[in-house]
């Protein structure tokens, strides 16, 4: 999933995401575990909205994403805010860095885009490889409930000034994954231009997330319901994990 077409409309379609609140919540988790952010990687940073908010709070942050189109918009966003943020083009599952990191954040279920557990293990392993002992890895993922019930085999329609989007899902029970097919209709010269993109997202039970983290050399500190400090429940749609590198 490269988010080539989606990159053009991503910010407009995610206006409901409060990146300021998300940045504050991440820093509260770090504070809870008496962790100083240090050098922080925003993994799968997308268009850089979270990177910008963390940088505004004085965090030494840099971003990585596999989508050239997303990174172009991230760099523009940083420049528009007068911020010096480095963005690099890297895949999560083959991440290669030139130094160590003290913290890593990965939000908006980016890890759910990896192609199954084996790639999830590779990505978490890469983070572990470059993280200092005592470093924190904070990320969120979709839950099986969200995939089966909320996304399921449902279709969603979004209509903004920039694009008309039809979002169609196909749920697969055996691996709790959802194939997502996006059709974008963008107005141009009195007509609509259609572009399409598709990808598959995977969800994992909490015990699998914990097992993957421990195997990669992390101590699981907590699993939270999204944007709270409450434990996940049966109807949680996204869980946040906090793990410390041993």
mmCIF file of C-alpha atoms in Angstrom:
data_model
loop_
_atom_site.group_PDB
_atom_site.id
_atom_site.type_symbol
_atom_site.label_atom_id
_atom_site.label_comp_id
_atom_site.label_asym_id
_atom_site.label_seq_id
_atom_site.Cartn_x
_atom_site.Cartn_y
_atom_site.Cartn_z
ATOM 1 C CA UNK A 1 0.000 0.000 0.000
ATOM 2 C CA UNK A 2 1.748 3.167 -1.198
ATOM 3 C CA UNK A 3 -1.036 5.703 -0.581
ATOM 4 C CA UNK A 4 -0.196 7.297 -3.922
ATOM 5 C CA UNK A 5 -3.685 8.499 -4.848
ATOM 6 C CA UNK A 6 -4.869 8.729 -1.234
ATOM 7 C CA UNK A 7 -2.019 11.136 -0.362
ATOM 8 C CA UNK A 8 -3.659 13.896 -2.383
ATOM 9 C CA UNK A 9 -6.853 13.768 -0.324
ATOM 10 C CA UNK A 10 -5.608 12.295 2.953
ATOM 11 C CA UNK A 11 -5.599 15.455 5.077
ATOM 12 C CA UNK A 12 -9.032 16.514 3.889
ATOM 13 C CA UNK A 13 -10.501 13.094 4.662
ATOM 14 C CA UNK A 14 -8.927 12.893 8.139
ATOM 15 C CA UNK A 15 -9.939 16.309 9.471
ATOM 16 C CA UNK A 16 -11.678 14.499 12.325
ATOM 17 C CA UNK A 17 -8.292 13.396 13.698
ATOM 18 C CA UNK A 18 -7.087 15.752 16.438
ATOM 19 C CA UNK A 19 -3.316 15.522 16.094
ATOM 20 C CA UNK A 20 -2.751 18.018 18.904
ATOM 21 C CA UNK A 21 -4.706 15.791 21.276
ATOM 22 C CA UNK A 22 -2.910 12.710 19.956
ATOM 23 C CA UNK A 23 0.521 14.285 20.516
ATOM 24 C CA UNK A 24 -0.455 15.323 24.046
ATOM 25 C CA UNK A 25 -1.730 11.815 24.810
ATOM 26 C CA UNK A 26 1.524 10.227 23.630
ATOM 27 C CA UNK A 27 3.536 12.586 25.830
ATOM 28 C CA UNK A 28 1.272 11.774 28.796
ATOM 29 C CA UNK A 29 2.046 8.077 28.311
ATOM 30 C CA UNK A 30 5.760 8.865 28.271
ATOM 31 C CA UNK A 31 5.386 10.980 31.395
ATOM 32 C CA UNK A 32 3.480 8.177 33.115
ATOM 33 C CA UNK A 33 6.508 5.923 32.681
ATOM 34 C CA UNK A 34 9.031 8.688 33.489
ATOM 35 C CA UNK A 35 10.438 8.506 29.976
ATOM 36 C CA UNK A 36 12.183 11.393 28.231
ATOM 37 C CA UNK A 37 11.367 11.246 24.495
ATOM 38 C CA UNK A 38 14.895 11.883 23.235
ATOM 39 C CA UNK A 39 15.355 11.073 19.546
ATOM 40 C CA UNK A 40 11.883 10.065 18.394
ATOM 41 C CA UNK A 41 10.829 8.270 15.231
ATOM 42 C CA UNK A 42 7.349 8.881 13.869
ATOM 43 C CA UNK A 43 6.995 5.591 11.995
ATOM 44 C CA UNK A 44 4.610 5.573 9.009
ATOM 45 C CA UNK A 45 4.335 9.328 9.485
ATOM 46 C CA UNK A 46 2.082 9.928 6.477
ATOM 47 C CA UNK A 47 1.671 13.610 5.719
ATOM 48 C CA UNK A 48 3.564 14.539 8.874
ATOM 49 C CA UNK A 49 0.761 15.993 10.985
ATOM 50 C CA UNK A 50 1.829 14.198 14.159
ATOM 51 C CA UNK A 51 5.516 14.894 13.503
ATOM 52 C CA UNK A 52 4.712 18.604 13.292
ATOM 53 C CA UNK A 53 2.777 18.572 16.564
ATOM 54 C CA UNK A 54 5.559 16.706 18.374
ATOM 55 C CA UNK A 55 8.178 19.086 16.989
ATOM 56 C CA UNK A 56 6.125 22.061 18.193
ATOM 57 C CA UNK A 57 6.330 20.541 21.679
ATOM 58 C CA UNK A 58 10.124 20.494 21.522
ATOM 59 C CA UNK A 59 10.549 16.814 20.624
ATOM 60 C CA UNK A 60 13.557 15.821 18.498
ATOM 61 C CA UNK A 61 11.424 13.958 15.974
ATOM 62 C CA UNK A 62 11.936 12.626 12.466
ATOM 63 C CA UNK A 63 9.505 10.757 10.242
ATOM 64 C CA UNK A 64 9.618 7.683 8.036
ATOM 65 C CA UNK A 65 7.095 6.494 5.482
ATOM 66 C CA UNK A 66 7.148 4.354 2.342
ATOM 67 C CA UNK A 67 4.983 6.741 0.298
ATOM 68 C CA UNK A 68 6.884 9.374 -1.651
ATOM 69 C CA UNK A 69 3.661 11.309 -2.155
ATOM 70 C CA UNK A 70 2.931 11.358 1.575
ATOM 71 C CA UNK A 71 6.476 12.464 2.396
ATOM 72 C CA UNK A 72 6.314 15.301 -0.111
ATOM 73 C CA UNK A 73 3.271 16.664 1.679
ATOM 74 C CA UNK A 74 4.911 16.092 5.068
ATOM 75 C CA UNK A 75 7.942 18.140 4.055
ATOM 76 C CA UNK A 76 5.733 20.939 2.766
ATOM 77 C CA UNK A 77 3.752 20.924 6.006
ATOM 78 C CA UNK A 78 6.901 21.193 8.103
ATOM 79 C CA UNK A 79 8.190 24.077 5.989
ATOM 80 C CA UNK A 80 4.854 25.881 6.217
ATOM 81 C CA UNK A 81 5.145 25.672 10.005
ATOM 82 C CA UNK A 82 8.751 26.862 9.989
ATOM 83 C CA UNK A 83 9.979 23.541 11.389
ATOM 84 C CA UNK A 84 13.112 21.594 10.524
ATOM 85 C CA UNK A 85 12.042 17.942 10.410
ATOM 86 C CA UNK A 86 13.843 15.184 8.543
ATOM 87 C CA UNK A 87 11.662 12.768 6.619
ATOM 88 C CA UNK A 88 13.015 9.555 5.127
ATOM 89 C CA UNK A 89 11.497 7.035 2.752
ATOM 90 C CA UNK A 90 11.557 3.664 4.490
ATOM 91 C CA UNK A 91 9.328 0.613 4.772
ATOM 92 C CA UNK A 92 8.426 -0.376 8.312
ATOM 93 C CA UNK A 93 9.352 -4.023 7.817
ATOM 94 C CA UNK A 94 12.820 -3.224 6.365
ATOM 95 C CA UNK A 95 13.593 -0.100 8.377
ATOM 96 C CA UNK A 96 17.242 0.979 8.175
ATOM 97 C CA UNK A 97 18.481 3.857 10.330
ATOM 98 C CA UNK A 98 21.913 5.437 10.804
ATOM 99 C CA UNK A 99 21.662 5.786 14.566
ATOM 100 C CA UNK A 100 19.690 4.836 17.651
ATOM 101 C CA UNK A 101 16.294 6.112 18.711
ATOM 102 C CA UNK A 102 14.969 6.665 22.226
ATOM 103 C CA UNK A 103 11.270 6.572 21.309
ATOM 104 C CA UNK A 104 9.096 5.416 18.449
ATOM 105 C CA UNK A 105 5.465 6.268 17.778
ATOM 106 C CA UNK A 106 3.272 4.712 15.113
ATOM 107 C CA UNK A 107 -0.338 5.865 14.978
ATOM 108 C CA UNK A 108 -3.620 5.624 13.075
ATOM 109 C CA UNK A 109 -3.377 1.820 12.787
ATOM 110 C CA UNK A 110 -0.415 2.026 10.403
ATOM 111 C CA UNK A 111 0.894 -1.345 11.587
ATOM 112 C CA UNK A 112 -2.419 -2.880 10.551
ATOM 113 C CA UNK A 113 -1.409 -2.235 6.923
ATOM 114 C CA UNK A 114 1.418 -4.767 7.121
ATOM 115 C CA UNK A 115 0.718 -8.022 5.304
ATOM 116 C CA UNK A 116 0.075 -10.363 8.185
ATOM 117 C CA UNK A 117 1.834 -11.357 11.382
ATOM 118 C CA UNK A 118 5.193 -12.152 9.772
ATOM 119 C CA UNK A 119 5.559 -8.590 8.509
ATOM 120 C CA UNK A 120 4.322 -7.199 11.822
ATOM 121 C CA UNK A 121 7.088 -9.169 13.519
ATOM 122 C CA UNK A 122 9.645 -7.784 11.075
ATOM 123 C CA UNK A 123 8.540 -4.185 11.667
ATOM 124 C CA UNK A 124 8.532 -4.503 15.457
ATOM 125 C CA UNK A 125 11.902 -6.224 15.238
ATOM 126 C CA UNK A 126 13.314 -3.316 13.227
ATOM 127 C CA UNK A 127 12.127 -0.821 15.837
ATOM 128 C CA UNK A 128 13.718 -2.926 18.550
ATOM 129 C CA UNK A 129 17.018 -3.151 16.652
ATOM 130 C CA UNK A 130 17.485 0.623 16.609
ATOM 131 C CA UNK A 131 15.988 1.474 20.008
ATOM 132 C CA UNK A 132 18.125 2.180 23.052
ATOM 133 C CA UNK A 133 17.625 0.094 26.181
ATOM 134 C CA UNK A 134 14.785 1.661 28.151
ATOM 135 C CA UNK A 135 13.300 3.290 25.061
ATOM 136 C CA UNK A 136 9.526 3.422 24.555
ATOM 137 C CA UNK A 137 7.521 2.158 21.604
ATOM 138 C CA UNK A 138 3.973 3.559 21.524
ATOM 139 C CA UNK A 139 1.627 2.514 18.734
ATOM 140 C CA UNK A 140 -2.002 1.787 17.965
ATOM 141 C CA UNK A 141 -3.658 -0.939 15.889
ATOM 142 C CA UNK A 142 -7.140 -1.888 14.790
ATOM 143 C CA UNK A 143 -8.936 -4.513 16.864
ATOM 144 C CA UNK A 144 -10.657 -7.664 15.572
ATOM 145 C CA UNK A 145 -13.967 -6.101 16.673
ATOM 146 C CA UNK A 146 -13.426 -3.088 14.412
ATOM 147 C CA UNK A 147 -12.636 -5.276 11.437
ATOM 148 C CA UNK A 148 -15.520 -7.669 11.923
ATOM 149 C CA UNK A 149 -18.245 -5.252 13.021
ATOM 150 C CA UNK A 150 -17.399 -1.646 12.161
ATOM 151 C CA UNK A 151 -15.598 -2.156 8.853
ATOM 152 C CA UNK A 152 -16.953 -5.612 8.031
ATOM 153 C CA UNK A 153 -18.537 -5.824 4.596
ATOM 154 C CA UNK A 154 -19.763 -2.259 4.800
ATOM 155 C CA UNK A 155 -19.584 0.618 2.341
ATOM 156 C CA UNK A 156 -18.968 4.234 3.337
ATOM 157 C CA UNK A 157 -19.316 7.419 1.318
ATOM 158 C CA UNK A 158 -17.453 10.682 1.985
ATOM 159 C CA UNK A 159 -18.221 13.936 0.203
ATOM 160 C CA UNK A 160 -15.843 16.884 0.608
ATOM 161 C CA UNK A 161 -15.074 19.965 -1.460
ATOM 162 C CA UNK A 162 -12.034 18.195 -2.899
ATOM 163 C CA UNK A 163 -13.315 14.680 -3.570
ATOM 164 C CA UNK A 164 -16.234 12.252 -3.508
ATOM 165 C CA UNK A 165 -15.038 8.944 -2.036
ATOM 166 C CA UNK A 166 -16.674 5.526 -2.072
ATOM 167 C CA UNK A 167 -15.061 3.167 0.482
ATOM 168 C CA UNK A 168 -15.957 -0.536 0.131
ATOM 169 C CA UNK A 169 -14.871 -3.260 2.566
ATOM 170 C CA UNK A 170 -14.703 -7.031 2.268
ATOM 171 C CA UNK A 171 -14.108 -8.913 5.527
ATOM 172 C CA UNK A 172 -12.145 -12.184 5.656
ATOM 173 C CA UNK A 173 -12.833 -14.288 8.747
ATOM 174 C CA UNK A 174 -9.832 -16.631 8.682
ATOM 175 C CA UNK A 175 -7.259 -13.908 9.340
ATOM 176 C CA UNK A 176 -9.528 -11.112 10.554
ATOM 177 C CA UNK A 177 -8.485 -8.906 7.650
ATOM 178 C CA UNK A 178 -10.423 -6.390 5.597
ATOM 179 C CA UNK A 179 -9.840 -5.604 1.953
ATOM 180 C CA UNK A 180 -10.475 -1.895 1.458
ATOM 181 C CA UNK A 181 -11.257 -0.564 -2.001
ATOM 182 C CA UNK A 182 -11.294 3.195 -2.471
ATOM 183 C CA UNK A 183 -12.756 4.993 -5.481
ATOM 184 C CA UNK A 184 -11.964 8.703 -5.636
ATOM 185 C CA UNK A 185 -14.004 11.043 -7.825
ATOM 186 C CA UNK A 186 -12.278 14.421 -8.075
ATOM 187 C CA UNK A 187 -13.924 17.368 -9.892
ATOM 188 C CA UNK A 188 -11.952 18.678 -12.842
ATOM 189 C CA UNK A 189 -13.157 21.019 -15.631
ATOM 190 C CA UNK A 190 -16.828 20.292 -15.020
ATOM 191 C CA UNK A 191 -16.437 16.525 -14.829
ATOM 192 C CA UNK A 192 -15.229 13.923 -12.330
ATOM 193 C CA UNK A 193 -11.947 12.044 -12.689
ATOM 194 C CA UNK A 194 -12.000 8.582 -11.111
ATOM 195 C CA UNK A 195 -8.932 7.057 -9.478
ATOM 196 C CA UNK A 196 -8.839 3.897 -7.402
ATOM 197 C CA UNK A 197 -6.680 2.334 -4.711
ATOM 198 C CA UNK A 198 -7.007 -0.871 -2.691
ATOM 199 C CA UNK A 199 -5.210 -2.505 0.221
ATOM 200 C CA UNK A 200 -5.776 -5.004 3.022
ATOM 201 C CA UNK A 201 -5.615 -4.329 6.768
ATOM 202 C CA UNK A 202 -5.024 -6.958 9.450
ATOM 203 C CA UNK A 203 -6.149 -7.041 13.093
ATOM 204 C CA UNK A 204 -4.723 -9.074 15.947
ATOM 205 C CA UNK A 205 -5.950 -10.054 19.410
ATOM 206 C CA UNK A 206 -4.230 -8.363 22.340
ATOM 207 C CA UNK A 207 -2.347 -11.532 23.277
ATOM 208 C CA UNK A 208 -0.763 -11.706 19.828
ATOM 209 C CA UNK A 209 0.365 -8.072 20.070
ATOM 210 C CA UNK A 210 1.946 -8.803 23.446
ATOM 211 C CA UNK A 211 3.660 -11.950 22.141
ATOM 212 C CA UNK A 212 5.149 -10.127 19.150
ATOM 213 C CA UNK A 213 6.471 -7.354 21.399
ATOM 214 C CA UNK A 214 8.050 -9.736 23.907
ATOM 215 C CA UNK A 215 9.685 -11.797 21.168
ATOM 216 C CA UNK A 216 11.248 -8.602 19.797
ATOM 217 C CA UNK A 217 12.755 -7.726 23.179
ATOM 218 C CA UNK A 218 10.136 -5.401 24.618
ATOM 219 C CA UNK A 219 8.469 -5.352 28.011
ATOM 220 C CA UNK A 220 4.754 -4.736 27.563
ATOM 221 C CA UNK A 221 3.853 -1.894 29.909
ATOM 222 C CA UNK A 222 0.183 -1.477 29.039
ATOM 223 C CA UNK A 223 -2.538 -1.880 26.447
ATOM 224 C CA UNK A 224 -5.092 0.938 26.411
ATOM 225 C CA UNK A 225 -8.373 1.647 24.733
ATOM 226 C CA UNK A 226 -7.774 4.312 22.083
ATOM 227 C CA UNK A 227 -6.936 7.779 23.480
ATOM 228 C CA UNK A 228 -7.631 6.712 27.067
ATOM 229 C CA UNK A 229 -5.847 5.094 29.975
ATOM 230 C CA UNK A 230 -8.567 2.456 30.268
ATOM 231 C CA UNK A 231 -7.939 -1.190 29.361
ATOM 232 C CA UNK A 232 -9.402 -2.364 26.045
ATOM 233 C CA UNK A 233 -12.900 -3.833 26.150
ATOM 234 C CA UNK A 234 -14.803 -6.182 23.843
ATOM 235 C CA UNK A 235 -16.020 -3.278 21.716
ATOM 236 C CA UNK A 236 -12.762 -1.304 21.517
ATOM 237 C CA UNK A 237 -12.035 -0.374 17.898
ATOM 238 C CA UNK A 238 -8.402 0.567 18.351
ATOM 239 C CA UNK A 239 -5.924 -0.251 21.093
ATOM 240 C CA UNK A 240 -2.760 1.593 22.034
ATOM 241 C CA UNK A 241 0.303 -0.330 23.201
ATOM 242 C CA UNK A 242 3.133 1.026 25.326
ATOM 243 C CA UNK A 243 6.267 -1.110 25.456
ATOM 244 C CA UNK A 244 9.764 -0.595 26.856
ATOM 245 C CA UNK A 245 12.903 -1.948 25.182
ATOM 246 C CA UNK A 246 14.657 -4.298 27.572
#
